[in-house]
GROMACS .gro file of C-alpha atoms in nm:
model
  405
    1UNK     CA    1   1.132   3.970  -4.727
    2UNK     CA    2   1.311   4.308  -4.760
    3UNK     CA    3   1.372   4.318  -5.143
    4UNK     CA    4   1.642   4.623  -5.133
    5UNK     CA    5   1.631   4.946  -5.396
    6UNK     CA    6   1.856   4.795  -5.654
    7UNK     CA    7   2.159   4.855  -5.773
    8UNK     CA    8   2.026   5.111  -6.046
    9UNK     CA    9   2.195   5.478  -5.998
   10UNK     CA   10   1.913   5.759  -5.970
   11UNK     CA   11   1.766   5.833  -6.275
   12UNK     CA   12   1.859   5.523  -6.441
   13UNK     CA   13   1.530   5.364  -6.521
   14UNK     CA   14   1.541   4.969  -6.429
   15UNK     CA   15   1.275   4.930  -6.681
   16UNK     CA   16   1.203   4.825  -7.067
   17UNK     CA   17   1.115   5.242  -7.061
   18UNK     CA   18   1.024   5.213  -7.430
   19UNK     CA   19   0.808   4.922  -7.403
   20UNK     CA   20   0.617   5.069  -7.098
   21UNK     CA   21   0.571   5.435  -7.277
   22UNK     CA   22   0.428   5.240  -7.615
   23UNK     CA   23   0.198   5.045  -7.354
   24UNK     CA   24   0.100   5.381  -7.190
   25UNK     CA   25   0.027   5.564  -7.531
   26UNK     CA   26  -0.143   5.252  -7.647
   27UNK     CA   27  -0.366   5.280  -7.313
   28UNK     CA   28  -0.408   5.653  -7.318
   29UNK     CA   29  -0.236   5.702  -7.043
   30UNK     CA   30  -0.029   6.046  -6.977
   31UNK     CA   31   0.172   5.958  -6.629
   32UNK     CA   32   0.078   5.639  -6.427
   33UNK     CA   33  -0.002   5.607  -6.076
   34UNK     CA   34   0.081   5.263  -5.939
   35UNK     CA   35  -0.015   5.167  -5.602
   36UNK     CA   36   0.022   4.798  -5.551
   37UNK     CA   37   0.289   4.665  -5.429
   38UNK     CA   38   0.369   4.381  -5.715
   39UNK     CA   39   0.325   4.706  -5.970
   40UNK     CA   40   0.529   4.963  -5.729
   41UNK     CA   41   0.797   4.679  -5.739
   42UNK     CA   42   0.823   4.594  -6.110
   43UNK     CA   43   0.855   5.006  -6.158
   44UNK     CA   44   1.121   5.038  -5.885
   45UNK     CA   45   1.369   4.772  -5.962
   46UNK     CA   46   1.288   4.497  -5.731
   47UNK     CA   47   1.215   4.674  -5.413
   48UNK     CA   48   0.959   4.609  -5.155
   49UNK     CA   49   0.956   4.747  -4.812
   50UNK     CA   50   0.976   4.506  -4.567
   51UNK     CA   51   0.743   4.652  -4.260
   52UNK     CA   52   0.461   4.649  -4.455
   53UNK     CA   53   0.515   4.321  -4.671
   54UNK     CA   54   0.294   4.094  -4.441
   55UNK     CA   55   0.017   4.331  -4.361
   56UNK     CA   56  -0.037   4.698  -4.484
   57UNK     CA   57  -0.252   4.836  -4.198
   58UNK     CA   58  -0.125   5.068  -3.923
   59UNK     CA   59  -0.320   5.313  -3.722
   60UNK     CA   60  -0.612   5.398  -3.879
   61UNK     CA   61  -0.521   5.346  -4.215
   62UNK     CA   62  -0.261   5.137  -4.413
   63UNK     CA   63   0.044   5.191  -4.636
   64UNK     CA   64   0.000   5.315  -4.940
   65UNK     CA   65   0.325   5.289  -5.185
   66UNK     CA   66   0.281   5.546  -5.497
   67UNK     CA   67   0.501   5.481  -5.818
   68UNK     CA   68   0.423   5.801  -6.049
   69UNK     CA   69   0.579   5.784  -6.373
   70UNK     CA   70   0.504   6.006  -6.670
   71UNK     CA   71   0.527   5.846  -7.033
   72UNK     CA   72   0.879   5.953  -7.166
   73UNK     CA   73   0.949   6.185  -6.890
   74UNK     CA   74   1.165   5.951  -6.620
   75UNK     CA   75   1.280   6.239  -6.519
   76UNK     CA   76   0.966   6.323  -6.363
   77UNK     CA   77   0.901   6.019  -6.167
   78UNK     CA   78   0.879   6.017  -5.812
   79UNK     CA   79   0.808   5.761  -5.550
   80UNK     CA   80   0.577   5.813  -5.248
   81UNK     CA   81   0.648   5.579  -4.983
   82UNK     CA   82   0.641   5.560  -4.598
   83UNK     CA   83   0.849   5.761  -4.326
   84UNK     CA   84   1.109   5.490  -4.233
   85UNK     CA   85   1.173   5.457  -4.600
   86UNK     CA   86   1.416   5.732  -4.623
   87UNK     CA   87   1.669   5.476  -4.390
   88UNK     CA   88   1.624   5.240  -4.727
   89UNK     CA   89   1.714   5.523  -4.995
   90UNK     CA   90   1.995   5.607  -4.779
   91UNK     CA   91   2.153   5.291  -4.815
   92UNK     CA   92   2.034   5.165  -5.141
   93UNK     CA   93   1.921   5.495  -5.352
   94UNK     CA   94   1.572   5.480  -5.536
   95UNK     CA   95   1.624   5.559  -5.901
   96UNK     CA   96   1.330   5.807  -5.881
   97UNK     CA   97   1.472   6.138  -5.928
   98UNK     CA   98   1.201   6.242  -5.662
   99UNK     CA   99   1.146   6.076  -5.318
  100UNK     CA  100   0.874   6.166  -5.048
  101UNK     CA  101   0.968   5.880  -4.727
  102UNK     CA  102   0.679   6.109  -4.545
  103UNK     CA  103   0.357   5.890  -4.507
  104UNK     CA  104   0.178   5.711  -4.277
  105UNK     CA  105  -0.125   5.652  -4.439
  106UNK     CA  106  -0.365   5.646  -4.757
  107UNK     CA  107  -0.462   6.068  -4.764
  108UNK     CA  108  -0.105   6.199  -4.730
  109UNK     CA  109   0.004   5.930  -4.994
  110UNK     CA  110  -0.254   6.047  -5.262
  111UNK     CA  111  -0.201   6.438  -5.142
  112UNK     CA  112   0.184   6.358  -5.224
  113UNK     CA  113   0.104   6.225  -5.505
  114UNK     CA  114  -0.215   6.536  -5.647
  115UNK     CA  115   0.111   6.802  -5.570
  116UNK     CA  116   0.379   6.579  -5.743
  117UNK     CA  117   0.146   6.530  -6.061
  118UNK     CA  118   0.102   6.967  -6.026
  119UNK     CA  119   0.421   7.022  -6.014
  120UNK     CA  120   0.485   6.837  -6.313
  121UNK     CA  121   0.191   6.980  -6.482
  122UNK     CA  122  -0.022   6.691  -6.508
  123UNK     CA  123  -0.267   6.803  -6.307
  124UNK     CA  124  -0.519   6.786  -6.578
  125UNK     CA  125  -0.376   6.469  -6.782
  126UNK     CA  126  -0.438   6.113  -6.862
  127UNK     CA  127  -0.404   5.952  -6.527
  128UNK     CA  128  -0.331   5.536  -6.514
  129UNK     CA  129  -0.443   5.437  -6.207
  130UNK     CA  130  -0.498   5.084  -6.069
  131UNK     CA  131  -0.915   5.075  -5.927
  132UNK     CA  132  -0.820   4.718  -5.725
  133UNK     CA  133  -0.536   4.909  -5.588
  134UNK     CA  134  -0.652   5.231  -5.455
  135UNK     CA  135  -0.856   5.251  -5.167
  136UNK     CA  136  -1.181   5.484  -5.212
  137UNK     CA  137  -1.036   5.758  -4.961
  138UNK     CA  138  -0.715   5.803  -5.167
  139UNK     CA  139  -0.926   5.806  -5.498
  140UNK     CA  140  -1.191   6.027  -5.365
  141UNK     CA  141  -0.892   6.280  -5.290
  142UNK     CA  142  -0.739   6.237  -5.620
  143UNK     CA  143  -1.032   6.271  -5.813
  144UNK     CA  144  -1.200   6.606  -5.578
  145UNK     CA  145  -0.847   6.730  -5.614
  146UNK     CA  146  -0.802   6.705  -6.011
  147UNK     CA  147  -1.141   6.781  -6.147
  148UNK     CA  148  -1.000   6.836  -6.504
  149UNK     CA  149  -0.793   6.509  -6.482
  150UNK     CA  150  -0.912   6.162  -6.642
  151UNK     CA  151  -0.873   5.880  -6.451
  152UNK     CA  152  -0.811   5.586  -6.650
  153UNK     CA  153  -0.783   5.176  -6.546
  154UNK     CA  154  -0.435   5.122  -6.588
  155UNK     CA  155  -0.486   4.774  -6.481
  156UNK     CA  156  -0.433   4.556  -6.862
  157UNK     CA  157  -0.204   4.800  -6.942
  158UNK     CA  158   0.017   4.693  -6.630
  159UNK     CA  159  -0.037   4.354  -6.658
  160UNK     CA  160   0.093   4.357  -7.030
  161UNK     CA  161   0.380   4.575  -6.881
  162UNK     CA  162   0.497   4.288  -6.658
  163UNK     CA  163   0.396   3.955  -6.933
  164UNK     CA  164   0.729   3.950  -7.072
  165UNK     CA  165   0.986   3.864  -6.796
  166UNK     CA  166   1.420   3.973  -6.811
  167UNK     CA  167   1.659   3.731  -6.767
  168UNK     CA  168   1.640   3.880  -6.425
  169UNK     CA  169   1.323   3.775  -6.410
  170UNK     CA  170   1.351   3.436  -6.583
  171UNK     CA  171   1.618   3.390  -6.303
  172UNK     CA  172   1.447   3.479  -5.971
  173UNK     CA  173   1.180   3.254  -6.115
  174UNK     CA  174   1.382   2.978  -6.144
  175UNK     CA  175   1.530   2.995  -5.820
  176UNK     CA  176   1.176   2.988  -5.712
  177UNK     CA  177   1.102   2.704  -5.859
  178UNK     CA  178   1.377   2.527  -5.754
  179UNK     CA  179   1.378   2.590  -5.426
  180UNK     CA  180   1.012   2.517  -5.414
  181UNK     CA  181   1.058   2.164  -5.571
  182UNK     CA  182   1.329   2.101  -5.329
  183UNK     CA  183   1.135   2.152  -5.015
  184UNK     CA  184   0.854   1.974  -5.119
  185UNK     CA  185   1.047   1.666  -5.219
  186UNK     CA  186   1.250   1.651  -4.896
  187UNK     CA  187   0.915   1.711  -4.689
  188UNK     CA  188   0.765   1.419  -4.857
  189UNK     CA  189   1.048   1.211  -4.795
  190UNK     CA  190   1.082   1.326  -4.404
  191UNK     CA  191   0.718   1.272  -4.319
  192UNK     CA  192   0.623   0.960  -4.185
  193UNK     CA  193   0.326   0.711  -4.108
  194UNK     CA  194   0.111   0.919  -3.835
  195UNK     CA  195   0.243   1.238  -3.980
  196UNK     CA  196  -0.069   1.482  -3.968
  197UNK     CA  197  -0.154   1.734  -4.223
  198UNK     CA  198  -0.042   2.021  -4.014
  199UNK     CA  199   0.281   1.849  -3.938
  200UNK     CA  200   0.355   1.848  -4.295
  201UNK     CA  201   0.246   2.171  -4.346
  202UNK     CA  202   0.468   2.312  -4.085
  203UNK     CA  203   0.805   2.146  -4.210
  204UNK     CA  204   0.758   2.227  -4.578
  205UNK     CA  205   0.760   2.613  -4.407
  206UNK     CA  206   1.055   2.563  -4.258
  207UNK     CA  207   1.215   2.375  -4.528
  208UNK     CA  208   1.120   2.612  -4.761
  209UNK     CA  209   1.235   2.921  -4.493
  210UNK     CA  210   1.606   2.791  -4.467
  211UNK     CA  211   1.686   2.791  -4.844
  212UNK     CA  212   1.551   3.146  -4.870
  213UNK     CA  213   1.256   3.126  -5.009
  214UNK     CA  214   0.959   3.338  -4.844
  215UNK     CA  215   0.654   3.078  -4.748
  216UNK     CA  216   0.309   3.159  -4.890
  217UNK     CA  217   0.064   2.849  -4.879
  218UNK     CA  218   0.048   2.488  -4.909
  219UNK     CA  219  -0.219   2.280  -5.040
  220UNK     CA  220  -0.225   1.977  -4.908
  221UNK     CA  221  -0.432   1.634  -4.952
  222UNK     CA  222  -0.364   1.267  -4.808
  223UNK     CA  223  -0.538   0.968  -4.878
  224UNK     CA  224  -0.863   0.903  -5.075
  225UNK     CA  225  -0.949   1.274  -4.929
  226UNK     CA  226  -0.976   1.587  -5.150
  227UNK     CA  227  -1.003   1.809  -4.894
  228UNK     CA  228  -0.640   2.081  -4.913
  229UNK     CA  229  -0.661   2.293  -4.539
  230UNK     CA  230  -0.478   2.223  -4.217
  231UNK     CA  231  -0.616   1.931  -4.049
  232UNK     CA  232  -0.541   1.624  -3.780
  233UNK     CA  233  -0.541   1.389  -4.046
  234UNK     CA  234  -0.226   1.156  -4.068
  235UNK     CA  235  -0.082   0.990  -4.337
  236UNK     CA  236  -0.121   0.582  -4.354
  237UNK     CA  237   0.038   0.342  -4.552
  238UNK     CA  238  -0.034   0.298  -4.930
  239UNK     CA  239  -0.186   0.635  -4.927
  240UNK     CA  240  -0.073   0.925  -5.170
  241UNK     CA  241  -0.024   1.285  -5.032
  242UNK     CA  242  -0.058   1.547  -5.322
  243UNK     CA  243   0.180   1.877  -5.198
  244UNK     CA  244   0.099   2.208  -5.358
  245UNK     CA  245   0.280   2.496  -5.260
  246UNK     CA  246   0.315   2.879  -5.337
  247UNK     CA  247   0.643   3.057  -5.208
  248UNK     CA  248   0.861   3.347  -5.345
  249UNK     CA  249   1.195   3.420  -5.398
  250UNK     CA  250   1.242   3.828  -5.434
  251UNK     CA  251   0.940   3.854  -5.501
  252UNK     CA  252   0.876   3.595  -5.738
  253UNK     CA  253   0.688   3.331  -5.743
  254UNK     CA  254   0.720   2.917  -5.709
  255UNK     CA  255   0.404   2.752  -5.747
  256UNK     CA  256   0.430   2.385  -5.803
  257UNK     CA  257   0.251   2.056  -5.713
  258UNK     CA  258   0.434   1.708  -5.665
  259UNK     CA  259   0.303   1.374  -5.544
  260UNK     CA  260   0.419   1.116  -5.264
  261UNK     CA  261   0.306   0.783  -5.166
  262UNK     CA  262   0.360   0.581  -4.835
  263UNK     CA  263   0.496   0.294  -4.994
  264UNK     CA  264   0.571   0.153  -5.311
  265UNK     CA  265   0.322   0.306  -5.584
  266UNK     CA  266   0.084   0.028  -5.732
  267UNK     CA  267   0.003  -0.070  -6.116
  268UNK     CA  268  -0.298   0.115  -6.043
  269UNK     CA  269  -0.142   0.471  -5.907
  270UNK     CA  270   0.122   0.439  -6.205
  271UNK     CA  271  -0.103   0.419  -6.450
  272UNK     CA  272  -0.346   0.748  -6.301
  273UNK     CA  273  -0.006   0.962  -6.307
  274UNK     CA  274   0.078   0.835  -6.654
  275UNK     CA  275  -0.267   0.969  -6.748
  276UNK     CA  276  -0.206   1.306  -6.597
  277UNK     CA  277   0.166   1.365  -6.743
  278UNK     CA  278  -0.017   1.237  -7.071
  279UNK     CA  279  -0.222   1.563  -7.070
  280UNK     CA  280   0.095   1.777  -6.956
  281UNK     CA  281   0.288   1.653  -7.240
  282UNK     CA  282   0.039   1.721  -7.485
  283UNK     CA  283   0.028   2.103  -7.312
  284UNK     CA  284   0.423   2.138  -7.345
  285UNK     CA  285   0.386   2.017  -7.721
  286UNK     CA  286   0.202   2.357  -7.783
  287UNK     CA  287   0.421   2.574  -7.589
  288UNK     CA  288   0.645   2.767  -7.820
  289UNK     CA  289   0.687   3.172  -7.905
  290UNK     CA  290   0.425   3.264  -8.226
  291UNK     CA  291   0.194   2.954  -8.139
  292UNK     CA  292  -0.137   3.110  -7.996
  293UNK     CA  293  -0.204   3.065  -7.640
  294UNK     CA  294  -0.529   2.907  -7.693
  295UNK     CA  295  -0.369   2.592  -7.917
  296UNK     CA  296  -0.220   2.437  -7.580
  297UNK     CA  297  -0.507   2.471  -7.425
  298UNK     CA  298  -0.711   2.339  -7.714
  299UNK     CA  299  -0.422   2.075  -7.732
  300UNK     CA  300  -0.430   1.947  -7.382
  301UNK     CA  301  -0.836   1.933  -7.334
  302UNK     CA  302  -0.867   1.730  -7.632
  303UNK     CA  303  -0.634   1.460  -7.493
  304UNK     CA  304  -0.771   1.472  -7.177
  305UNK     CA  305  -1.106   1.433  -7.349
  306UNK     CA  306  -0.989   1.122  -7.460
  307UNK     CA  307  -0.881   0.957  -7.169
  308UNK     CA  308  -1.015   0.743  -6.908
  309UNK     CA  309  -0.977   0.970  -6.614
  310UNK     CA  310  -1.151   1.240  -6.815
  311UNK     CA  311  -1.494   1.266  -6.600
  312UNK     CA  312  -1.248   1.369  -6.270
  313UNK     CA  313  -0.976   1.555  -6.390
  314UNK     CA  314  -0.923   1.924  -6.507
  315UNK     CA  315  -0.686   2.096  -6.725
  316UNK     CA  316  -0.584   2.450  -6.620
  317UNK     CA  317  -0.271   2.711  -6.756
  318UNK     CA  318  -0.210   3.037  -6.672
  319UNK     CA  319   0.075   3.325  -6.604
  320UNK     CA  320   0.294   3.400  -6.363
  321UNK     CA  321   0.542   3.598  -6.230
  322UNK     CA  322   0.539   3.885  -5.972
  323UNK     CA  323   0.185   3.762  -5.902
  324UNK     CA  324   0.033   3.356  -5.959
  325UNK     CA  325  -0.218   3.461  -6.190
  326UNK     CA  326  -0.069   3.733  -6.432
  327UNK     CA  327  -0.037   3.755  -6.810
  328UNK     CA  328  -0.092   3.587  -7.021
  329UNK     CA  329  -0.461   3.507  -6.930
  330UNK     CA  330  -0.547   3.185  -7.104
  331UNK     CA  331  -0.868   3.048  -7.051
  332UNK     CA  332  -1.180   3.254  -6.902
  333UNK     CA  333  -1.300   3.197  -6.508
  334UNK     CA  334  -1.128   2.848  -6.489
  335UNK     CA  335  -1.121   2.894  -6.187
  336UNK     CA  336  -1.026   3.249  -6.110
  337UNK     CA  337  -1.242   3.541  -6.243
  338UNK     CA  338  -1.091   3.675  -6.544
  339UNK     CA  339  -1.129   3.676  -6.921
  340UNK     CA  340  -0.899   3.404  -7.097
  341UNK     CA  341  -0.784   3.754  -7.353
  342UNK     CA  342  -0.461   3.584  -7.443
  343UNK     CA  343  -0.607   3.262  -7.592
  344UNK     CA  344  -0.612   3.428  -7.931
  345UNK     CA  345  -0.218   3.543  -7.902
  346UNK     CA  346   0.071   3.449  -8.015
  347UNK     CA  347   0.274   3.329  -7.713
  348UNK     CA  348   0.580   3.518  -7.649
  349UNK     CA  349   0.948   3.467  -7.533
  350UNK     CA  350   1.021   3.486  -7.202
  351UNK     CA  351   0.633   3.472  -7.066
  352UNK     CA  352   0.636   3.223  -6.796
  353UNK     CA  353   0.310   2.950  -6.773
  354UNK     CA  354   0.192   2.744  -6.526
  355UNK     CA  355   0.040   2.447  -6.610
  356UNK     CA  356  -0.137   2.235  -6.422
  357UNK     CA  357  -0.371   1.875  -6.474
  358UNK     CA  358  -0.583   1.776  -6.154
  359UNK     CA  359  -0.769   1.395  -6.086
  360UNK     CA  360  -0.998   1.398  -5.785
  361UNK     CA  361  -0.985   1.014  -5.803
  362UNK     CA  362  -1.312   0.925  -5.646
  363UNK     CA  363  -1.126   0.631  -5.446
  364UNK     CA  364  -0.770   0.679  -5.479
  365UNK     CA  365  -0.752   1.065  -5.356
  366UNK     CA  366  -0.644   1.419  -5.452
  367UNK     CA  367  -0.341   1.334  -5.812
  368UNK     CA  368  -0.236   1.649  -5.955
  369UNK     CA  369   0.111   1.745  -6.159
  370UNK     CA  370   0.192   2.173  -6.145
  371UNK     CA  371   0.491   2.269  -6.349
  372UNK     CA  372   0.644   2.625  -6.473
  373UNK     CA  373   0.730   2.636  -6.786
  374UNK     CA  374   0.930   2.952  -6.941
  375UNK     CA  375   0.883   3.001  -7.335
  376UNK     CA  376   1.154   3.011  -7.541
  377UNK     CA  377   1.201   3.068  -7.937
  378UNK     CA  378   1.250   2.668  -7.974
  379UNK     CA  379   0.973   2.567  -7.727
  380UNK     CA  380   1.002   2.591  -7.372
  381UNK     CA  381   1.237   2.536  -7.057
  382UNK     CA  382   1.107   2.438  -6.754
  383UNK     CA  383   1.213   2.533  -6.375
  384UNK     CA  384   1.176   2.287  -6.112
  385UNK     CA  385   1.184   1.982  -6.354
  386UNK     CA  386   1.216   1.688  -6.069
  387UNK     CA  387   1.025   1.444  -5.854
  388UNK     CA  388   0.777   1.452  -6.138
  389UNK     CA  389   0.686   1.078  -6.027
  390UNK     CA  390   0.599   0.888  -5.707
  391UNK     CA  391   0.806   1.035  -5.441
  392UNK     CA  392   0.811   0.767  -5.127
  393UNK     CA  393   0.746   0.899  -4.828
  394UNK     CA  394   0.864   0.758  -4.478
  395UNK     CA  395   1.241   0.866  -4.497
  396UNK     CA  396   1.236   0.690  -4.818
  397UNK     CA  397   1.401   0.864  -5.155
  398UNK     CA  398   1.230   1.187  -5.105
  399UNK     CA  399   1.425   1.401  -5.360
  400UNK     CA  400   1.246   1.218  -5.671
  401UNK     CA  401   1.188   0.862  -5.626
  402UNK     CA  402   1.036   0.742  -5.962
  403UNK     CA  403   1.063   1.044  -6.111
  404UNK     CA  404   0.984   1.138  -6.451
  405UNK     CA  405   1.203   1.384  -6.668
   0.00000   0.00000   0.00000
């Protein structure tokens, strides 16, 4: 998806500037360097080149975007970017006072980048860079380059940089969201008895492709299975199909999980999703600006500790945005690799969560509920807020049948 240069005149920083230059001094951090392309984004307005947003290799080396941006010096910011960028500034200006469309690869990039930071005199500074982000060639070059320079892990710094989301934000996120929720539902309700998994898998891509969004993943179960990849299975009736799928929307993300059945639901399946929107509810009840990110999780493990379904089901919250796991980190390598740092913080308004409760039913398959919640002064709102229930499948009502609010 070609996300164009904004709307922002050159110069005019489409940033919080203050925010980011209290995070840098905070940090240590003189003039950033960010090279990945969620960071390069945030700091450019919305932009992401389109050539290189599926894969970044070409030739014998791969693209390398560089956002540098000294701490109350805008400026002094220039972007680095590739050669057939200069067609995109020409129609949609980078605010960057600076622009080098001249690369083709990782060493030009980071030499760019070494004679922009001289010329700027911050050859010897404070240097935010992002380790993940910058392959060893560039940093070798950087660092043999600028002897006298530090090089410092900009990484937290960034993250906390992107935690609170604009309405702008709040907005693309929603659309997300919604157009997320919509495609699932209306896959759910198109596929049929003998559907296979990768027949499923294909239309929610192409439902999700004509109302704009851009199609990531989807994890998909059906039946008593809890297996989530591409497979020949089909769907039969009575069985449940659990839908989880990641897509953007300029960038942003949708990541949401809903739940179909072939059939009418029984007492039985009604009663395992009641257990699971139990331990939602009891996540939502802690989600509020001040309360501290680790109360809803505290909140929703202890009522999940309590109920029936406890020994196969998990409880799992973290942040989104630009990325699906960004700040605020709430709990620590549950399941991705990261310390849960934002357990003991006040949530704030306008961070967005996702929260999610998952039963591997040892007989009754794969039951899971995903929502995105945004938080708000008063509590929360959430985005994609439908077919929350049993959604029939087998051109039954698709778009939320039994759905909970």
């Amino acid at each position: 998806m070609n996300i164009a240069p904004g709307k922002n005149a050159v110069g005019s920083v489409p940033f919080d500037q203050a925010r980011v230059d209290g995070l840098m001094e905070e940090a240590g951090i003189d003039v950033l360097l960010a090279t990945s392309k969620h960071n390069t984004q945030y700091l450019l307005g919305g932009y992401k080149f389109i050539f290189f947003a599926a894969m970044d290799a070409i030739g014998h080396s791969r693209y390398l975007p560089v956002v540098v941006y000294e701490k109350g010096g805008p400026e002094h910011a220039a972007y680095i970017g590739n050669r057939m960028e200069g067609g995109e500034h020409q129609n949609h200006p980078f605010w960057t006072p600076t622009l080098h469309a001249a690369c083709w690869g990782t060493l030009d990039a980071a030499n760019l980048a070494v004679e922009h930071l001289r010329k700027i005199g911050k050859g010897n500074a404070r240097i935010g860079i992002e380790p993940a982000f910058l392959p060893s060639d560039a940093y070798m070059l950087i660092r043999n380059a600028l002897p006298d320079a530090k090089l410092i892990d900009a990484t937290d710094m960034l993250e906390r940089m992107r935690a609170i989301k604009t309405e702008a934000e709040l907005e693309k996120l929603r659309i997300a969201s919604e157009l997320i929720t919509d495609s699932m539902l209306a896959t759910i309700g198109w596929a049929r008895e003998g559907t296979t998994k990768s027949e499923i898998i294909e239309q929610l891509r192409r439902e999700e492709t004509n109302r704009g969004a851009h199609f990531e993943y989807c994890l998909l179960t059906l039946g008593s299975s809890h297996n989530r990849a591409a497979s020949p299975q089909a769907w039969r009736k009575g069985e449940v199909m659990s839908i989880d799928s990641g897509g953007n929307y300029h960038g942003y993300i949708g990541d949401l999980c809903r739940m179909g059945v072939l059939g009418d639901p029984d007492a039985e399946l009604e009663d395992l999703l009641a257990e699971i929107e139990t331990v939602q509810q009891a996540a939502f009840s802690k989600v509020k600006a001040g309360t501290l990110g680790g109360d809803m999780i505290s909140r929703a493990e202890g009522v999940l500790k309590k109920s029936k379904v406890a020994a196969y089901t998990d409880f799992f919250a973290h942040g989104m945005g630009l990325i699906t796991h960004e700040a605020p980190f709430l709990m620590t390598n549950h399941p991705v690799t990261y310390e849960g740092t934002y357990a003991a913080m006040p949530l704030e308004k306008n961070m967005v969560l996702s929260v999610e409760t998952t039963m591997l039913h040892p007989t009754r398959g794969f039951i899971k509920l995903e929502d995105t919640v945004a938080v708000t002064d008063a509590g929360y709102v959430m985005f994609g807020d439908r077919g929350r229930g049993w959604n029939r499948g087998g051109g039954g009502l698709g778009a939320g049948y039994l759905a909970r609010s």
